[in-house]
XYZ file of C-alpha atoms in Angstrom:
683
model
C 0.186 -0.109 0.314
C 1.610 3.525 -0.930
C 2.502 6.006 2.310
C -0.218 8.644 0.411
C -3.189 6.993 1.431
C -4.457 4.894 4.706
C -7.028 1.614 4.508
C -9.208 -0.249 6.237
C -10.764 -3.292 3.820
C -12.821 -4.721 6.545
C -14.995 -0.868 7.342
C -14.060 0.069 3.375
C -12.886 3.337 4.628
C -9.179 4.745 2.514
C -7.831 8.572 3.005
C -5.491 9.892 0.190
C -3.591 12.468 2.067
C -2.668 13.967 -1.772
C 1.244 13.639 -0.912
C 1.993 15.235 -4.189
C -0.051 17.483 -4.233
C 0.212 18.989 -0.810
C 3.933 18.935 -0.260
C 4.376 20.499 -3.586
C 2.116 23.381 -2.574
C 4.037 23.460 1.019
C 7.371 23.619 -0.502
C 8.252 20.228 1.165
C 8.371 17.963 -2.498
C 12.238 18.065 -2.540
C 12.435 16.053 0.826
C 10.128 13.542 -1.059
C 6.353 13.138 -2.504
C 6.124 9.659 -0.852
C 5.113 10.742 2.619
C 3.303 13.614 3.848
C 4.984 16.462 5.466
C 3.635 20.445 5.477
C 4.040 23.506 7.235
C 2.077 24.880 10.058
C -0.928 27.755 8.996
C -1.484 26.719 5.476
C -4.328 24.800 3.975
C -3.905 20.837 2.971
C -6.015 18.305 1.267
C -7.111 14.925 2.098
C -9.736 12.427 0.089
C -11.747 10.402 2.297
C -13.322 7.541 0.447
C -15.975 4.869 1.509
C -19.339 3.264 0.528
C -22.340 6.122 1.186
C -20.318 8.657 2.928
C -21.502 11.103 5.156
C -19.766 14.076 5.862
C -21.528 14.975 8.351
C -19.559 11.954 9.937
C -16.099 12.755 9.451
C -13.968 13.598 12.197
C -9.845 14.068 12.096
C -7.391 13.434 15.240
C -3.791 14.972 15.001
C -1.636 14.423 18.003
C 1.906 14.527 18.598
C 4.488 13.724 22.152
C 3.463 11.653 25.062
C 0.556 11.674 27.104
C -1.040 14.666 24.125
C -3.553 17.240 25.393
C -5.324 19.840 23.659
C -4.892 22.049 26.842
C -0.744 21.448 25.977
C -1.553 22.504 22.039
C -0.151 18.830 21.247
C -3.956 17.158 20.834
C -5.788 19.069 18.159
C -9.072 17.924 16.301
C -11.268 19.009 13.110
C -14.614 17.769 11.879
C -16.803 18.889 8.939
C -19.215 20.045 11.785
C -17.114 22.163 13.840
C -16.573 26.334 13.338
C -13.971 26.085 15.329
C -11.442 23.558 13.817
C -13.401 23.137 10.719
C -12.643 20.312 8.335
C -14.123 22.156 5.315
C -15.745 20.427 2.126
C -14.785 20.944 -0.752
C -16.611 18.768 -2.829
C -18.398 15.473 -2.798
C -19.649 12.418 -4.270
C -21.403 9.448 -3.518
C -18.516 7.352 -2.029
C -15.855 10.190 -1.484
C -15.469 14.025 -0.154
C -12.776 16.377 -0.478
C -11.680 18.464 2.361
C -8.982 21.017 3.304
C -8.056 22.024 6.703
C -5.216 23.835 8.351
C -3.107 23.465 11.324
C -2.712 26.403 12.938
C 0.309 28.895 12.644
C 1.383 28.271 16.277
C 0.769 24.404 16.773
C 4.295 22.333 18.616
C 6.377 20.934 15.059
C 6.527 17.690 14.451
C 6.073 14.224 14.148
C 1.933 13.816 14.284
C -0.447 10.663 14.375
C -4.056 11.288 12.839
C -6.869 9.221 13.063
C -9.441 9.781 10.901
C -13.348 8.810 11.438
C -15.913 8.019 9.722
C -18.688 6.771 11.721
C -17.511 3.659 13.233
C -15.022 3.178 10.797
C -11.029 5.192 11.713
C -8.185 4.620 10.072
C -4.371 6.004 11.736
C -1.331 6.951 9.858
C 1.264 9.925 10.277
C 2.715 13.338 8.855
C 5.470 15.686 9.851
C 4.602 19.091 10.237
C 7.216 22.590 9.730
C 7.598 25.797 10.586
C 6.041 28.224 7.624
C 8.051 30.870 6.938
C 5.614 31.979 4.192
C 2.398 32.219 6.236
C 2.072 35.956 7.602
C 0.801 34.431 11.046
C 3.816 31.673 11.808
C 6.652 33.556 14.501
C 9.020 32.902 11.312
C 7.344 34.796 8.512
C 10.060 36.156 6.105
C 8.065 38.520 3.794
C 11.080 38.192 0.641
C 10.570 34.905 -1.422
C 14.515 36.139 -2.426
C 14.915 35.674 0.815
C 12.698 32.027 1.550
C 14.396 30.754 -1.447
C 18.141 31.210 0.058
C 17.451 30.848 4.037
C 15.102 27.888 3.465
C 15.057 25.811 0.278
C 19.001 26.582 -0.686
C 20.604 23.679 -0.234
C 24.674 24.948 -1.089
C 26.339 27.769 0.655
C 29.551 29.507 1.245
C 31.316 29.442 4.532
C 34.179 31.999 5.341
C 37.104 31.763 6.788
C 40.729 33.107 7.113
C 41.735 36.726 8.327
C 40.353 40.284 8.190
C 42.768 41.203 5.735
C 42.725 37.675 3.432
C 39.130 36.239 3.568
C 38.971 32.441 2.138
C 35.897 31.097 1.223
C 34.465 27.126 1.401
C 31.478 25.623 -0.389
C 29.255 24.295 1.665
C 26.327 20.962 1.146
C 23.642 21.765 3.431
C 21.510 18.884 2.624
C 18.563 19.604 4.310
C 16.050 18.294 1.870
C 17.821 14.883 1.691
C 14.883 12.121 3.070
C 16.226 11.216 6.180
C 17.699 14.654 7.473
C 13.786 15.373 8.378
C 13.909 11.981 10.729
C 17.712 13.014 11.743
C 16.235 16.515 12.966
C 12.968 15.031 14.625
C 15.247 11.972 16.732
C 17.188 15.626 17.731
C 14.501 16.981 18.937
C 13.513 13.514 21.321
C 16.845 13.677 22.452
C 17.385 16.477 24.099
C 17.624 16.327 28.196
C 14.399 18.891 28.443
C 12.563 16.192 26.206
C 14.685 13.415 28.185
C 12.792 14.567 31.389
C 10.009 16.453 30.863
C 8.760 14.883 27.465
C 5.125 16.600 27.589
C 6.576 20.092 28.119
C 8.930 20.006 25.459
C 6.769 18.571 22.782
C 4.099 21.824 24.091
C 6.966 23.995 23.668
C 8.324 22.963 19.941
C 5.470 25.626 18.646
C 8.058 28.639 19.769
C 11.171 28.932 17.401
C 12.841 30.887 20.373
C 12.914 27.322 22.018
C 13.809 24.810 19.382
C 16.236 27.662 18.350
C 18.145 27.348 22.004
C 17.846 23.232 21.673
C 19.193 23.417 18.545
C 22.123 25.102 19.688
C 22.378 22.649 22.472
C 22.129 19.382 20.444
C 24.833 19.912 17.458
C 27.215 20.147 20.192
C 27.686 17.027 22.836
C 29.023 18.429 25.568
C 26.343 18.150 28.204
C 23.495 16.063 25.960
C 24.041 13.260 23.409
C 24.779 16.080 20.532
C 25.730 15.440 17.201
C 29.270 16.822 17.194
C 32.709 16.393 19.438
C 34.455 19.404 19.317
C 38.195 19.512 19.423
C 41.059 22.225 19.286
C 44.286 20.277 19.911
C 46.711 19.028 17.758
C 45.537 15.154 17.655
C 42.855 13.972 16.015
C 42.871 10.423 16.425
C 39.839 8.357 16.394
C 37.811 11.092 14.338
C 37.483 13.464 11.250
C 39.562 16.702 11.400
C 37.241 19.393 10.936
C 39.128 20.959 8.142
C 37.841 17.558 6.214
C 33.563 18.138 6.563
C 32.691 19.426 3.878
C 28.573 18.825 3.854
C 26.004 18.219 7.305
C 24.754 15.056 5.548
C 27.595 12.730 6.359
C 28.127 14.355 9.638
C 24.491 13.455 10.114
C 24.238 10.815 9.278
C 26.927 9.035 11.231
C 25.662 10.216 14.766
C 22.327 8.034 13.259
C 24.108 5.364 12.666
C 26.184 5.331 15.138
C 23.161 5.028 17.998
C 23.752 9.196 18.169
C 26.960 9.120 19.789
C 29.132 12.329 19.017
C 30.719 12.468 15.877
C 34.674 13.356 15.850
C 35.494 16.286 15.490
C 33.992 19.836 14.912
C 35.553 23.400 15.099
C 33.587 26.571 14.855
C 32.588 26.664 11.334
C 31.608 22.854 11.544
C 29.024 22.841 14.214
C 27.267 26.283 12.662
C 26.878 24.652 9.224
C 24.927 21.507 10.860
C 22.528 23.988 12.489
C 22.416 25.515 9.460
C 21.087 22.577 7.828
C 18.928 21.550 10.611
C 17.153 24.692 10.936
C 16.338 25.343 7.269
C 15.190 21.378 7.451
C 12.429 22.266 10.254
C 11.803 26.016 8.600
C 13.109 28.261 9.912
C 15.080 30.929 8.054
C 18.889 30.735 9.051
C 21.989 31.877 7.261
C 25.874 30.651 8.203
C 27.726 33.853 9.518
C 31.170 34.694 10.127
C 32.866 37.435 12.494
C 36.665 38.536 11.543
C 38.798 39.297 14.394
C 35.873 37.782 17.133
C 36.522 37.878 21.230
C 35.590 35.611 23.189
C 35.203 37.522 26.637
C 35.020 35.069 29.509
C 34.490 37.341 32.108
C 31.117 39.691 31.191
C 33.400 42.812 31.495
C 33.580 43.477 27.127
C 37.419 43.714 27.410
C 39.997 41.508 25.761
C 43.326 40.595 27.940
C 45.743 39.591 25.770
C 49.379 38.990 26.980
C 52.706 39.624 25.706
C 56.572 38.568 27.049
C 59.083 40.968 26.784
C 60.562 38.928 23.408
C 57.301 39.495 21.450
C 55.763 35.657 22.308
C 52.308 34.891 23.805
C 53.958 33.197 27.115
C 50.278 32.204 28.634
C 46.747 31.162 27.737
C 44.898 33.756 28.611
C 41.256 33.121 29.187
C 40.268 35.867 27.379
C 41.044 35.580 23.416
C 40.285 36.886 20.115
C 39.580 34.513 17.111
C 41.517 35.042 13.832
C 37.399 34.391 12.857
C 34.500 33.059 14.718
C 31.303 31.154 12.895
C 27.490 30.788 14.077
C 24.323 31.274 12.233
C 21.646 33.604 12.583
C 18.031 32.634 12.432
C 14.695 35.133 11.783
C 11.855 35.077 14.262
C 9.953 36.788 16.038
C 10.420 37.584 19.512
C 7.357 37.641 21.859
C 9.140 36.773 24.235
C 10.666 39.880 25.468
C 8.988 42.715 26.747
C 5.409 44.026 25.594
C 6.347 46.974 24.745
C 10.110 46.694 22.851
C 9.391 42.928 21.201
C 8.477 44.142 18.070
C 11.500 46.359 18.238
C 14.292 42.839 18.570
C 12.599 40.664 15.887
C 13.982 39.624 12.920
C 17.750 37.970 12.734
C 18.877 36.241 15.973
C 22.078 35.220 16.756
C 22.751 31.468 17.447
C 25.727 29.566 18.143
C 26.615 26.147 18.973
C 29.924 26.168 19.647
C 30.538 25.161 22.958
C 32.128 28.489 24.314
C 30.675 28.856 27.797
C 27.152 28.050 29.748
C 23.855 29.539 29.156
C 21.126 28.689 31.638
C 23.816 25.907 32.842
C 23.435 24.540 29.088
C 26.190 25.158 26.723
C 24.380 27.169 23.916
C 23.642 30.369 23.123
C 21.139 32.788 21.767
C 18.718 33.554 20.609
C 20.272 36.801 20.852
C 19.011 39.852 18.807
C 21.451 41.324 16.327
C 19.422 44.766 16.565
C 19.903 44.634 20.750
C 24.008 44.420 20.245
C 24.441 47.164 17.492
C 22.224 49.246 20.083
C 24.576 47.712 23.493
C 21.172 46.306 24.823
C 23.208 44.039 26.735
C 20.202 42.746 29.217
C 18.404 41.557 26.783
C 17.805 37.548 26.579
C 19.811 35.297 25.498
C 23.143 35.846 26.281
C 23.768 39.700 24.714
C 26.603 40.361 26.431
C 28.776 37.581 24.754
C 27.771 38.081 20.698
C 27.941 41.920 21.689
C 31.807 41.453 22.678
C 32.842 38.991 20.274
C 32.013 41.921 17.781
C 32.696 44.813 19.957
C 35.036 43.952 22.778
C 37.705 46.373 23.516
C 41.096 44.642 23.673
C 43.706 45.317 26.661
C 47.678 44.161 25.788
C 49.720 43.588 28.672
C 53.324 43.030 28.643
C 54.587 40.694 31.441
C 58.208 41.041 32.389
C 60.460 39.000 33.950
C 59.989 40.327 38.034
C 55.966 38.622 37.117
C 54.749 42.458 36.945
C 52.812 43.560 33.820
C 52.721 46.272 32.470
C 49.697 48.033 29.824
C 51.078 49.127 26.807
C 47.986 49.013 24.504
C 44.263 49.583 24.726
C 42.694 48.901 21.419
C 38.662 49.718 20.223
C 38.648 49.281 16.887
C 40.425 45.490 15.710
C 37.298 43.297 17.199
C 34.404 42.637 14.907
C 35.410 43.139 11.462
C 33.801 42.201 8.121
C 31.339 39.921 9.135
C 29.993 38.075 6.327
C 27.470 35.839 4.507
C 26.819 34.165 1.727
C 24.178 37.015 -0.718
C 21.398 35.931 -1.561
C 20.517 34.700 -5.093
C 24.585 34.694 -5.083
C 27.620 33.584 -4.071
C 29.296 36.626 -3.508
C 30.211 37.728 0.306
C 27.737 40.016 1.894
C 29.723 42.678 4.344
C 27.174 42.831 7.552
C 29.337 44.336 9.473
C 26.548 47.616 10.028
C 23.840 45.722 11.197
C 25.656 44.442 14.254
C 28.141 47.914 15.325
C 28.201 51.484 14.030
C 31.337 52.521 12.647
C 34.443 51.651 13.975
C 35.107 55.408 15.452
C 32.625 56.948 15.533
C 30.491 58.871 18.755
C 27.840 57.100 18.343
C 29.942 53.393 18.656
C 31.281 54.449 21.608
C 28.395 55.696 23.018
C 26.870 52.068 22.556
C 29.878 50.669 24.192
C 29.686 53.277 26.304
C 25.718 51.824 27.141
C 26.281 48.661 26.988
C 29.412 48.604 29.638
C 27.412 50.565 31.911
C 24.313 48.092 31.831
C 26.497 45.537 32.704
C 29.015 46.497 35.281
C 30.509 49.935 36.552
C 34.293 49.755 35.301
C 36.037 52.006 33.640
C 36.770 51.727 30.277
C 40.469 51.556 29.028
C 42.726 54.084 27.336
C 45.685 54.250 25.312
C 49.298 54.678 26.803
C 50.464 57.390 24.203
C 52.794 55.964 21.830
C 55.971 57.437 20.714
C 57.131 54.837 17.917
C 54.636 53.658 15.203
C 55.104 49.948 13.725
C 53.606 48.200 10.770
C 54.084 44.927 9.614
C 53.720 44.653 5.885
C 53.665 41.905 2.803
C 54.928 42.449 -0.292
C 54.010 39.421 -1.968
C 51.131 37.039 -1.474
C 52.219 34.414 0.955
C 52.557 31.242 -0.419
C 52.274 27.413 1.553
C 55.891 25.864 0.356
C 58.012 28.990 0.320
C 59.844 31.422 2.554
C 57.427 34.602 3.452
C 59.436 37.963 2.811
C 57.916 40.639 5.054
C 58.828 44.340 6.062
C 58.350 46.043 9.858
C 57.724 49.642 8.918
C 58.843 52.592 11.380
C 58.515 55.584 12.413
C 59.166 57.883 15.830
C 58.165 60.969 17.128
C 61.521 61.677 17.673
C 64.949 60.925 17.321
C 65.796 57.268 19.221
C 67.162 53.628 19.359
C 65.100 50.911 19.663
C 65.190 47.606 20.428
C 63.312 45.353 18.313
C 61.909 41.822 18.878
C 59.905 39.905 15.389
C 58.948 36.639 16.241
C 56.838 34.119 14.574
C 54.204 31.815 16.244
C 52.169 29.364 14.428
C 48.379 30.064 15.288
C 45.423 27.925 15.977
C 42.329 30.032 14.156
C 40.984 30.462 17.943
C 43.957 32.791 18.916
C 45.611 30.385 21.080
C 49.389 29.237 19.938
C 50.195 26.269 18.721
C 53.852 26.703 18.549
C 57.100 29.553 18.647
C 58.499 29.037 15.067
C 60.947 31.737 14.890
C 62.783 34.957 15.939
C 64.902 37.573 14.999
C 66.405 40.311 17.502
C 68.363 44.013 15.950
C 68.715 47.708 17.194
C 66.977 50.130 14.825
C 68.417 53.948 14.684
C 65.094 55.892 14.167
C 65.175 60.119 13.293
C 62.786 62.324 13.877
C 59.790 61.330 11.992
C 61.577 59.532 9.516
C 60.011 56.054 8.605
C 62.457 53.250 8.182
C 61.572 49.890 6.580
C 63.017 46.487 8.318
C 62.944 43.616 5.843
C 63.088 40.161 6.916
C 62.304 36.585 5.644
C 60.247 33.741 7.691
C 61.874 30.593 6.111
C 59.249 27.640 5.066
C 61.925 25.221 7.223
C 60.898 27.201 10.093
C 57.356 27.078 9.606
C 56.164 24.199 6.936
C 56.061 21.003 9.639
C 53.741 23.054 11.956
C 50.597 24.047 9.410
C 49.077 20.930 8.914
C 46.505 21.561 10.938
C 46.705 24.909 12.125
C 45.196 28.350 10.600
C 47.951 30.931 10.365
C 51.143 33.001 11.701
C 51.247 35.410 13.944
C 53.734 37.297 13.219
C 54.415 39.910 16.225
C 57.413 43.020 16.801
C 58.155 44.733 19.870
C 60.233 47.728 19.950
C 61.950 48.381 23.719
C 63.440 51.894 23.661
C 66.974 51.873 24.801
C 67.028 54.645 27.187
C 64.201 54.383 28.763
C 63.108 50.688 28.774
C 59.551 50.778 30.467
C 58.215 52.477 26.571
C 57.388 49.455 24.741
C 55.457 49.174 21.412
C 53.881 46.330 20.066
C 52.103 45.608 16.621
C 51.603 41.973 14.991
C 50.069 40.176 11.783
C 48.048 37.489 11.023
C 49.636 35.434 7.875
C 46.973 33.222 5.918
C 49.094 30.896 3.373
C 48.011 31.211 -0.140
C 47.065 27.080 -1.124
C 47.872 25.994 -4.883
C 44.367 25.554 -7.190
C 42.616 22.488 -7.359
C 40.717 21.947 -10.860
C 37.246 21.114 -11.427
C 35.474 20.667 -14.651
C 31.935 19.248 -15.567
C 30.680 18.408 -18.785
C 27.098 17.235 -19.920
C 24.107 18.554 -20.210
C 22.266 19.419 -16.858
C 18.791 17.506 -17.343
C 17.427 15.142 -14.045
C 18.254 11.638 -14.659
C 20.995 12.208 -17.648
C 24.312 11.178 -16.957
C 26.850 14.052 -16.659
C 30.843 13.951 -15.874
C 33.006 15.642 -13.768
C 37.043 15.768 -14.219
C 38.951 16.880 -10.425
C 42.854 17.476 -10.635
C 45.660 18.479 -9.005
C 49.030 19.290 -9.995
C 52.507 19.448 -7.320
C 53.368 23.225 -8.018
C 56.630 21.424 -5.461
C 60.305 21.056 -6.115
C 59.380 17.789 -3.287
C 57.396 15.250 -3.242
C 53.795 15.487 -2.107
C 52.701 12.178 0.148
C 49.279 10.791 0.977
C 47.369 12.792 -1.732
C 43.789 12.072 -2.544
C 40.668 13.637 -4.002
C 37.173 13.457 -2.775
C 33.874 14.672 -4.589
C 30.103 15.327 -3.107
C 27.207 17.272 -3.957
C 23.396 16.747 -3.215
C 21.174 16.627 -5.603
C 23.802 15.207 -7.843
C 26.262 12.411 -6.337
C 24.322 9.954 -3.521
C 27.788 9.361 -2.443
C 31.299 11.181 -1.755
C 33.697 9.822 -4.580
C 37.209 9.259 -3.929
C 40.657 8.300 -5.169
C 42.908 6.258 -4.561
C 46.121 8.072 -2.383
C 48.951 8.095 -4.188
C 52.825 10.244 -3.933
C 53.082 13.154 -6.244
C 56.220 14.155 -7.445
C 57.402 17.571 -8.855
C 54.972 18.825 -11.612
C 53.093 15.085 -11.513
C 49.234 15.639 -11.884
C 46.670 12.862 -9.493
C 42.927 13.066 -11.399
C 39.816 11.726 -10.409
C 37.191 11.388 -12.996
C 33.421 10.531 -12.268
C 29.791 10.074 -14.119
C 26.946 10.924 -11.941
C 23.312 11.531 -12.477
C 21.240 14.577 -11.478
C 18.428 13.263 -9.382
C 16.705 16.541 -7.884
C 15.873 19.856 -9.454
C 17.101 23.212 -9.326
C 20.827 24.772 -8.363
C 23.397 22.369 -6.747
C 26.404 22.752 -6.206
C 29.446 19.747 -6.709
C 32.257 20.282 -3.778
C 35.736 18.785 -4.588
C 38.529 18.692 -1.713
C 42.263 17.966 -2.456
C 44.739 16.654 0.870
C 47.879 15.881 1.089
C 50.453 15.056 3.990
C 51.363 19.020 3.176
C 48.277 20.870 1.957
C 45.244 20.079 3.433
C 41.824 20.787 2.231
C 42.246 22.463 -1.089
C 39.176 22.830 -2.029
C 36.878 23.813 -5.747
C 32.940 23.916 -6.616
C 30.979 23.943 -9.641
C 27.110 24.664 -9.367
C 25.170 22.730 -11.979
C 21.689 24.036 -12.476
C 19.583 21.117 -13.346
C 16.029 21.047 -15.851
C 13.676 18.634 -16.214
C 14.261 15.966 -19.276
């Protein structure tokens, strides 16, 4: 029997769920047309057949969760005779009645058991109910159709990484419409600790996207529950997959489901965020992935990040506070009726949610939803977690120098560098959209400082830090793009306000993207004589032999320069620069007619640009709607100038704009990526 109908042969009652029509009307046909998946606040149609059917004797009962009740909103009855919950008759004949009914726009989402009764006959089946951004009465309503297509319907996206001066991008396969993903998302909701403790209350609360988003934020990480991903920011990824290898949510979610909901190893911030985006879009909540460059992690809620250096230029200890090269979270679109009645509409719209386990929120590793509008205006008392997110985009940085006698000296206060180039994928294209002005006013403006002061005053009575005077200006610069596998030429530009001799200590550390040092790899000291207002350039080279073996699982190189005036050793000055190394190109070409169920081919190729042999080289290729499974090459070694090629034939199985994503890995270069869009048309 087809899953689109019920049948009770002894009584002759049949119900056609009209899955193709309903799922198409409800924008869920990309998931399946074999079972009913609908959105709340929108009519669905049913056709009920029986001998001598009487339209006045039809009732439909839908319930979700244990102990379903009307009081909790988890039990709902529809009747052809009801005026409050009508099942409206559209047409009838002697043997059938066609009905429409609507689940309220505030009904709990999830899997429902539906019982249709006609006189003494009944039949039962299931449907899945999702949020509805097309419905004006739904609290996730998104007015723009172009934005609905991007933030609900698009299965591919772009995640931004790197540093603020060199932003890199990677394609990500969200794959929220793969048929099994909706079941995995519902399993994730069922395993959350709130559901395990009080299932009736949890199922009732699933009407609220604020509640759902906090649950999903907590369940993407596994720090205090049976969540999807285990984080790892160290040097070893034994027993799992390095975070940089992932490029698709579907493989992660399927692996979690396959192995009894044990956490998948391993994730870092962009992986947590991308997987959460998949879950949110699947459930029907508009969602986008956002990257903040120079992202502060403020552990003590004072909106200040303290950083420490030694007098020879390296970071001698791990501060509890830090500034990450980049940090990735998601935004979800929803109304905020949970906030005060007079102001809640002010905070409607995009909300920050962060599934990366950094700090606890109400005792759980989750973050948000924090209204972006509250962050912009410094309203740090608004829930949830606005102070933490405000600090990520607008904290002040105070830099301290640790002396040999363990005393410390404040050498810099910086109110401008945190929160740069906040980025997300643009609607309808693969270009980068800068949304910094949604989070903060222009750096250095009177309005930005006023908002910062307001944010501090709402949290604490601490004084805002001022910078000490500067008599030596320094800047590190690159004349050419730094290439992985080659020496890196740099230049230190110095300018004094008077004639003076300074001792300069330059050091390089390989850094994790979280701002934590992985290893010191190079240092150099020299004396420099500065003349009054004269600029002096000090060239130097960072050799590949010093940094190469340390870069495999690390994000960048931080070069720091500390200058100390020889006649006044207490006067010290600091500058630093993050260097992201450029990697070789990976070639991906696609041929064939992009027609549904027609054979196409893809060729991925990489050429070794180094004068040395590359070990453990391999290529993989993924793409939802195009490839059912990940295709992988064999692992080989490549001599100088040699190539590795992966050729794949594939048959598109879903219509619309899809994306192939290729990935190259070796013992020297990790996660070099290429992508190609394929717009699949009907045959």
